[in-house]
mmCIF file of C-alpha atoms in Angstrom:
data_model
loop_
_atom_site.group_PDB
_atom_site.id
_atom_site.type_symbol
_atom_site.label_atom_id
_atom_site.label_comp_id
_atom_site.label_asym_id
_atom_site.label_seq_id
_atom_site.Cartn_x
_atom_site.Cartn_y
_atom_site.Cartn_z
ATOM 1 C CA GLU A 281 106.952 108.966 89.681
ATOM 2 C CA VAL A 282 104.317 106.800 91.162
ATOM 3 C CA GLN A 283 100.636 108.114 89.643
ATOM 4 C CA LEU A 284 97.110 106.709 90.122
ATOM 5 C CA VAL A 285 94.565 108.667 88.432
ATOM 6 C CA GLU A 286 91.110 107.533 89.146
ATOM 7 C CA SER A 287 88.064 108.195 86.854
ATOM 8 C CA GLY A 288 85.860 111.470 87.141
ATOM 9 C CA GLU A 289 83.226 112.592 89.348
ATOM 10 C CA LEU A 290 80.065 110.256 88.797
ATOM 11 C CA VAL A 291 76.654 110.333 90.222
ATOM 12 C CA VAL A 292 74.273 107.610 90.498
ATOM 13 C CA GLN A 293 70.596 106.743 91.749
ATOM 14 C CA PRO A 294 70.267 104.399 94.553
ATOM 15 C CA GLY A 295 69.858 101.026 93.393
ATOM 16 C CA GLY A 296 72.026 101.373 90.066
ATOM 17 C CA SER A 297 75.868 100.612 89.418
ATOM 18 C CA LEU A 298 78.914 102.226 88.607
ATOM 19 C CA ARG A 299 82.212 101.094 87.607
ATOM 20 C CA LEU A 300 85.483 103.179 88.862
ATOM 21 C CA SER A 301 88.725 103.068 87.232
ATOM 22 C CA CYS A 302 92.021 103.610 88.179
ATOM 23 C CA ALA A 303 95.383 104.007 85.715
ATOM 24 C CA ALA A 304 98.512 103.569 87.727
ATOM 25 C CA SER A 305 102.075 104.665 86.003
ATOM 26 C CA GLY A 306 105.891 104.966 87.563
ATOM 27 C CA PHE A 307 106.224 101.297 89.211
ATOM 28 C CA THR A 308 105.768 97.770 87.956
ATOM 29 C CA PHE A 309 101.816 97.591 88.164
ATOM 30 C CA ASP A 310 101.822 94.103 88.325
ATOM 31 C CA ASP A 311 104.335 93.449 91.345
ATOM 32 C CA TYR A 312 101.839 95.238 93.686
ATOM 33 C CA ALA A 313 98.577 94.299 95.321
ATOM 34 C CA MET A 314 96.237 97.544 95.412
ATOM 35 C CA HIS A 315 93.260 98.898 97.372
ATOM 36 C CA TRP A 316 90.347 101.061 97.119
ATOM 37 C CA VAL A 317 89.753 103.382 99.954
ATOM 38 C CA ARG A 318 87.216 105.725 100.766
ATOM 39 C CA GLN A 319 85.759 108.626 102.327
ATOM 40 C CA ALA A 320 82.975 109.714 103.470
ATOM 41 C CA PRO A 321 82.363 113.553 103.039
ATOM 42 C CA GLY A 322 83.637 115.240 106.299
ATOM 43 C CA LYS A 323 84.168 111.605 107.690
ATOM 44 C CA GLY A 324 87.058 109.265 108.103
ATOM 45 C CA LEU A 325 88.639 106.936 106.033
ATOM 46 C CA GLU A 326 87.570 103.557 105.556
ATOM 47 C CA TRP A 327 88.799 100.714 103.600
ATOM 48 C CA VAL A 328 86.942 98.965 101.132
ATOM 49 C CA SER A 329 88.858 96.498 98.917
ATOM 50 C CA LEU A 330 92.154 94.507 97.843
ATOM 51 C CA ILE A 331 92.985 92.363 95.198
ATOM 52 C CA THR A 332 96.740 90.866 94.555
ATOM 53 C CA TRP A 333 98.789 91.425 92.452
ATOM 54 C CA ASP A 334 98.270 88.404 90.779
ATOM 55 C CA GLY A 335 94.077 89.017 90.215
ATOM 56 C CA ILE A 336 93.295 85.751 92.374
ATOM 57 C CA THR A 337 92.863 87.005 95.759
ATOM 58 C CA THR A 338 90.216 89.726 96.696
ATOM 59 C CA TYR A 339 89.224 90.989 100.136
ATOM 60 C CA TYR A 340 86.486 93.302 100.856
ATOM 61 C CA ALA A 341 84.912 95.705 104.050
ATOM 62 C CA ASP A 342 81.975 93.597 105.530
ATOM 63 C CA SER A 343 80.340 97.148 104.101
ATOM 64 C CA VAL A 344 80.480 96.317 100.640
ATOM 65 C CA LYS A 345 80.754 92.456 100.366
ATOM 66 C CA GLY A 346 78.676 91.215 97.703
ATOM 67 C CA ARG A 347 77.629 94.610 96.045
ATOM 68 C CA PHE A 348 81.262 95.503 94.988
ATOM 69 C CA THR A 349 84.022 93.626 92.918
ATOM 70 C CA ILE A 350 87.591 94.755 92.605
ATOM 71 C CA SER A 351 89.483 93.329 89.432
ATOM 72 C CA ARG A 352 92.564 94.397 87.636
ATOM 73 C CA ASP A 353 94.283 94.200 84.468
ATOM 74 C CA ASN A 354 97.873 94.127 84.059
ATOM 75 C CA SER A 355 97.957 94.409 80.569
ATOM 76 C CA LYS A 356 96.416 97.973 81.128
ATOM 77 C CA ASN A 357 97.818 98.857 84.337
ATOM 78 C CA SER A 358 94.539 99.227 85.541
ATOM 79 C CA LEU A 359 92.585 99.144 88.903
ATOM 80 C CA TYR A 360 88.673 98.780 88.767
ATOM 81 C CA LEU A 361 85.686 99.105 91.249
ATOM 82 C CA GLN A 362 82.524 97.582 90.105
ATOM 83 C CA MET A 363 80.021 98.880 92.198
ATOM 84 C CA ASN A 364 76.344 97.289 92.256
ATOM 85 C CA SER A 365 73.375 97.886 94.882
ATOM 86 C CA LEU A 366 74.702 101.364 95.240
ATOM 87 C CA ARG A 367 73.268 103.187 98.477
ATOM 88 C CA ALA A 368 73.130 106.962 99.955
ATOM 89 C CA GLU A 369 75.555 105.468 102.320
ATOM 90 C CA ASP A 370 78.564 105.097 99.619
ATOM 91 C CA THR A 371 78.329 108.156 98.986
ATOM 92 C CA ALA A 372 82.249 108.989 98.734
ATOM 93 C CA LEU A 373 85.469 109.899 97.828
ATOM 94 C CA TYR A 374 86.950 106.900 96.416
ATOM 95 C CA TYR A 375 90.746 106.317 96.848
ATOM 96 C CA CYS A 376 92.326 104.029 94.501
ATOM 97 C CA ALA A 377 96.063 102.875 96.602
ATOM 98 C CA LYS A 378 98.883 101.069 95.792
ATOM 99 C CA ASP A 379 99.722 98.455 98.563
ATOM 100 C CA SER A 380 103.809 98.700 99.954
ATOM 101 C CA GLY A 381 104.573 95.687 98.439
ATOM 102 C CA SER A 382 106.237 94.770 101.778
ATOM 103 C CA GLY A 383 104.034 91.533 102.380
ATOM 104 C CA PHE A 384 101.798 93.683 104.596
ATOM 105 C CA TYR A 385 98.345 95.303 103.819
ATOM 106 C CA TYR A 386 99.142 98.966 104.183
ATOM 107 C CA PHE A 387 99.396 102.297 101.387
ATOM 108 C CA ASP A 388 102.155 104.118 100.452
ATOM 109 C CA TYR A 389 100.892 105.971 97.374
ATOM 110 C CA TRP A 390 97.478 107.421 96.713
ATOM 111 C CA GLY A 391 95.522 108.871 93.777
ATOM 112 C CA GLN A 392 93.481 112.005 93.976
ATOM 113 C CA GLY A 393 90.248 110.235 94.519
ATOM 114 C CA THR A 394 86.981 109.963 92.745
ATOM 115 C CA LEU A 395 83.592 111.344 93.819
ATOM 116 C CA VAL A 396 80.696 108.694 93.858
ATOM 117 C CA THR A 397 77.346 110.568 94.987
ATOM 118 C CA VAL A 398 74.351 108.290 95.322
ATOM 119 C CA SER A 399 71.463 110.448 95.700
ATOM 120 C CA SER A 400 67.783 110.573 93.760
ATOM 121 C CA ASP B 59 86.666 92.116 114.202
ATOM 122 C CA ILE B 60 88.961 93.881 115.858
ATOM 123 C CA GLN B 61 88.419 97.792 116.624
ATOM 124 C CA MET B 62 90.692 100.680 116.241
ATOM 125 C CA THR B 63 90.056 103.661 118.399
ATOM 126 C CA GLN B 64 92.009 107.305 118.264
ATOM 127 C CA SER B 65 92.323 109.758 120.738
ATOM 128 C CA PRO B 66 91.961 112.523 121.227
ATOM 129 C CA SER B 67 89.366 112.644 118.493
ATOM 130 C CA SER B 68 91.304 116.612 118.262
ATOM 131 C CA LEU B 69 93.628 118.639 119.760
ATOM 132 C CA SER B 70 95.167 122.058 119.614
ATOM 133 C CA ALA B 71 98.486 123.280 120.512
ATOM 134 C CA SER B 72 100.728 125.801 119.891
ATOM 135 C CA VAL B 73 103.785 125.875 117.321
ATOM 136 C CA GLY B 74 107.257 124.156 119.241
ATOM 137 C CA ASP B 75 104.858 121.888 121.191
ATOM 138 C CA ARG B 76 105.312 118.192 121.951
ATOM 139 C CA VAL B 77 102.024 116.844 120.415
ATOM 140 C CA THR B 78 101.115 113.192 121.275
ATOM 141 C CA ILE B 79 98.270 110.733 119.615
ATOM 142 C CA THR B 80 97.040 107.469 120.780
ATOM 143 C CA CYS B 81 95.764 104.881 118.885
ATOM 144 C CA ARG B 82 94.303 101.778 120.763
ATOM 145 C CA ALA B 83 93.332 98.442 119.052
ATOM 146 C CA SER B 84 90.692 96.232 121.023
ATOM 147 C CA GLN B 85 93.205 93.180 120.582
ATOM 148 C CA GLY B 86 97.023 92.674 120.072
ATOM 149 C CA ILE B 87 98.035 93.358 116.581
ATOM 150 C CA SER B 88 101.633 92.949 117.215
ATOM 151 C CA ASN B 89 103.379 96.326 115.529
ATOM 152 C CA TYR B 90 101.002 95.882 112.572
ATOM 153 C CA LEU B 91 100.052 99.443 112.679
ATOM 154 C CA ALA B 92 100.779 102.231 110.199
ATOM 155 C CA TRP B 93 99.931 106.011 110.472
ATOM 156 C CA TYR B 94 98.632 108.842 107.719
ATOM 157 C CA GLN B 95 98.456 112.275 107.815
ATOM 158 C CA GLN B 96 96.092 114.031 105.904
ATOM 159 C CA LYS B 97 96.391 117.475 105.389
ATOM 160 C CA PRO B 98 93.089 119.634 104.886
ATOM 161 C CA GLY B 99 91.727 118.601 101.115
ATOM 162 C CA LYS B 100 94.327 116.937 100.101
ATOM 163 C CA VAL B 101 95.487 113.431 99.917
ATOM 164 C CA PRO B 102 96.800 111.262 102.821
ATOM 165 C CA LYS B 103 100.390 110.546 102.933
ATOM 166 C CA LEU B 104 101.830 107.761 105.099
ATOM 167 C CA LEU B 105 104.196 108.726 107.667
ATOM 168 C CA ILE B 106 105.033 105.621 109.758
ATOM 169 C CA TYR B 107 104.392 101.793 109.362
ATOM 170 C CA ALA B 108 105.641 98.501 111.410
ATOM 171 C CA ALA B 109 104.470 100.972 114.524
ATOM 172 C CA SER B 110 107.805 102.833 114.540
ATOM 173 C CA THR B 111 109.451 102.908 110.965
ATOM 174 C CA LEU B 112 109.559 106.206 109.585
ATOM 175 C CA GLN B 113 108.598 106.731 105.623
ATOM 176 C CA SER B 114 111.079 107.701 103.853
ATOM 177 C CA GLY B 115 111.291 111.645 103.285
ATOM 178 C CA VAL B 116 109.338 112.354 106.440
ATOM 179 C CA PRO B 117 110.458 114.503 109.186
ATOM 180 C CA SER B 118 111.932 113.612 111.963
ATOM 181 C CA ARG B 119 110.066 115.040 114.611
ATOM 182 C CA PHE B 120 107.276 112.364 114.205
ATOM 183 C CA SER B 121 108.026 109.069 115.658
ATOM 184 C CA GLY B 122 106.164 106.372 116.578
ATOM 185 C CA SER B 123 105.915 103.671 119.298
ATOM 186 C CA GLY B 124 104.158 100.851 120.715
ATOM 187 C CA SER B 125 102.887 97.115 120.053
ATOM 188 C CA GLY B 126 100.442 94.943 121.255
ATOM 189 C CA THR B 127 97.234 96.982 121.599
ATOM 190 C CA ASP B 128 98.618 100.756 122.807
ATOM 191 C CA PHE B 129 100.263 102.999 119.910
ATOM 192 C CA THR B 130 101.643 106.587 120.113
ATOM 193 C CA LEU B 131 102.236 109.253 117.324
ATOM 194 C CA THR B 132 104.503 112.288 118.453
ATOM 195 C CA ILE B 133 105.069 115.087 116.801
ATOM 196 C CA SER B 134 108.220 116.526 118.611
ATOM 197 C CA SER B 135 108.057 119.986 117.774
ATOM 198 C CA LEU B 136 104.698 120.611 116.186
ATOM 199 C CA GLN B 137 105.019 123.048 113.201
ATOM 200 C CA PRO B 138 102.575 124.864 111.240
ATOM 201 C CA GLU B 139 102.624 123.050 108.045
ATOM 202 C CA ASP B 140 101.932 119.830 110.644
ATOM 203 C CA VAL B 141 98.158 121.138 110.759
ATOM 204 C CA ALA B 142 96.353 118.130 109.732
ATOM 205 C CA THR B 143 94.244 114.870 110.262
ATOM 206 C CA TYR B 144 96.069 111.912 111.643
ATOM 207 C CA TYR B 145 94.931 108.328 111.058
ATOM 208 C CA CYS B 146 96.131 104.841 112.409
ATOM 209 C CA GLN B 147 95.594 101.945 110.424
ATOM 210 C CA LYS B 148 96.059 98.007 111.320
ATOM 211 C CA TYR B 149 97.003 95.812 109.201
ATOM 212 C CA ASN B 150 97.753 92.469 110.943
ATOM 213 C CA SER B 151 95.232 90.503 108.501
ATOM 214 C CA ALA B 152 93.149 90.865 105.652
ATOM 215 C CA PRO B 153 90.458 91.871 105.247
ATOM 216 C CA GLY B 154 90.273 93.589 108.391
ATOM 217 C CA LEU B 155 92.385 96.650 107.517
ATOM 218 C CA GLY B 156 90.711 99.108 109.445
ATOM 219 C CA PHE B 157 91.498 102.686 110.465
ATOM 220 C CA GLY B 158 90.999 104.731 113.586
ATOM 221 C CA GLY B 159 88.601 107.388 113.687
ATOM 222 C CA GLY B 160 91.208 110.259 113.251
ATOM 223 C CA THR B 161 92.841 113.081 115.381
ATOM 224 C CA LYS B 162 92.460 116.375 114.161
ATOM 225 C CA VAL B 163 95.586 118.650 115.002
ATOM 226 C CA GLU B 164 95.159 122.183 115.350
ATOM 227 C CA ILE B 165 97.682 125.466 115.687
ATOM 228 C CA LYS B 166 96.926 127.119 119.239
#
């Protein structure tokens, strides 16, 4: 059974930094690209970032480019998101999502999400 | 960047009704479109990919169609457990893996 477990609820002040973690199990982690997707309270889904299976290629949404860094450790079956210069508008539930593995970037499994609150 | 527009933003229908949700891309994306269902308080679930291919385990009352710029998600006979918000997502190219704004489906 595929499981994706994100780090717990986090609160940070504007301008601060956070590192999210996602522990994966139930599939061969280093065969798949991985993603972060977020959802602001009461709002829709927003794709945030993608990392290929080997960690070599990364992509970011314009809203986070230059502030967030995605990474992975295949030896630990773990995905990370380093978030710097955080803003109030980054407040959201952050989902770790597994790529379909089809060669096209859509998401077939999602974690339960970790709530990030940016507030003074 | 290609924008995805869903309509309607919400709808209310009776059990057994046929429900259709539309997703429009501002430029052609071939059939690189997925649909997700998010029930209240739950994690999104993949329903359809490649515009019309049903994900394993998804009930056959769900179907998708379209190509290019116009796509539809149809629920042939609405059930109470289908109450959810539905999102389309384009995946024709990274980094623009954008979602539509969502369509909230309720029971009348």
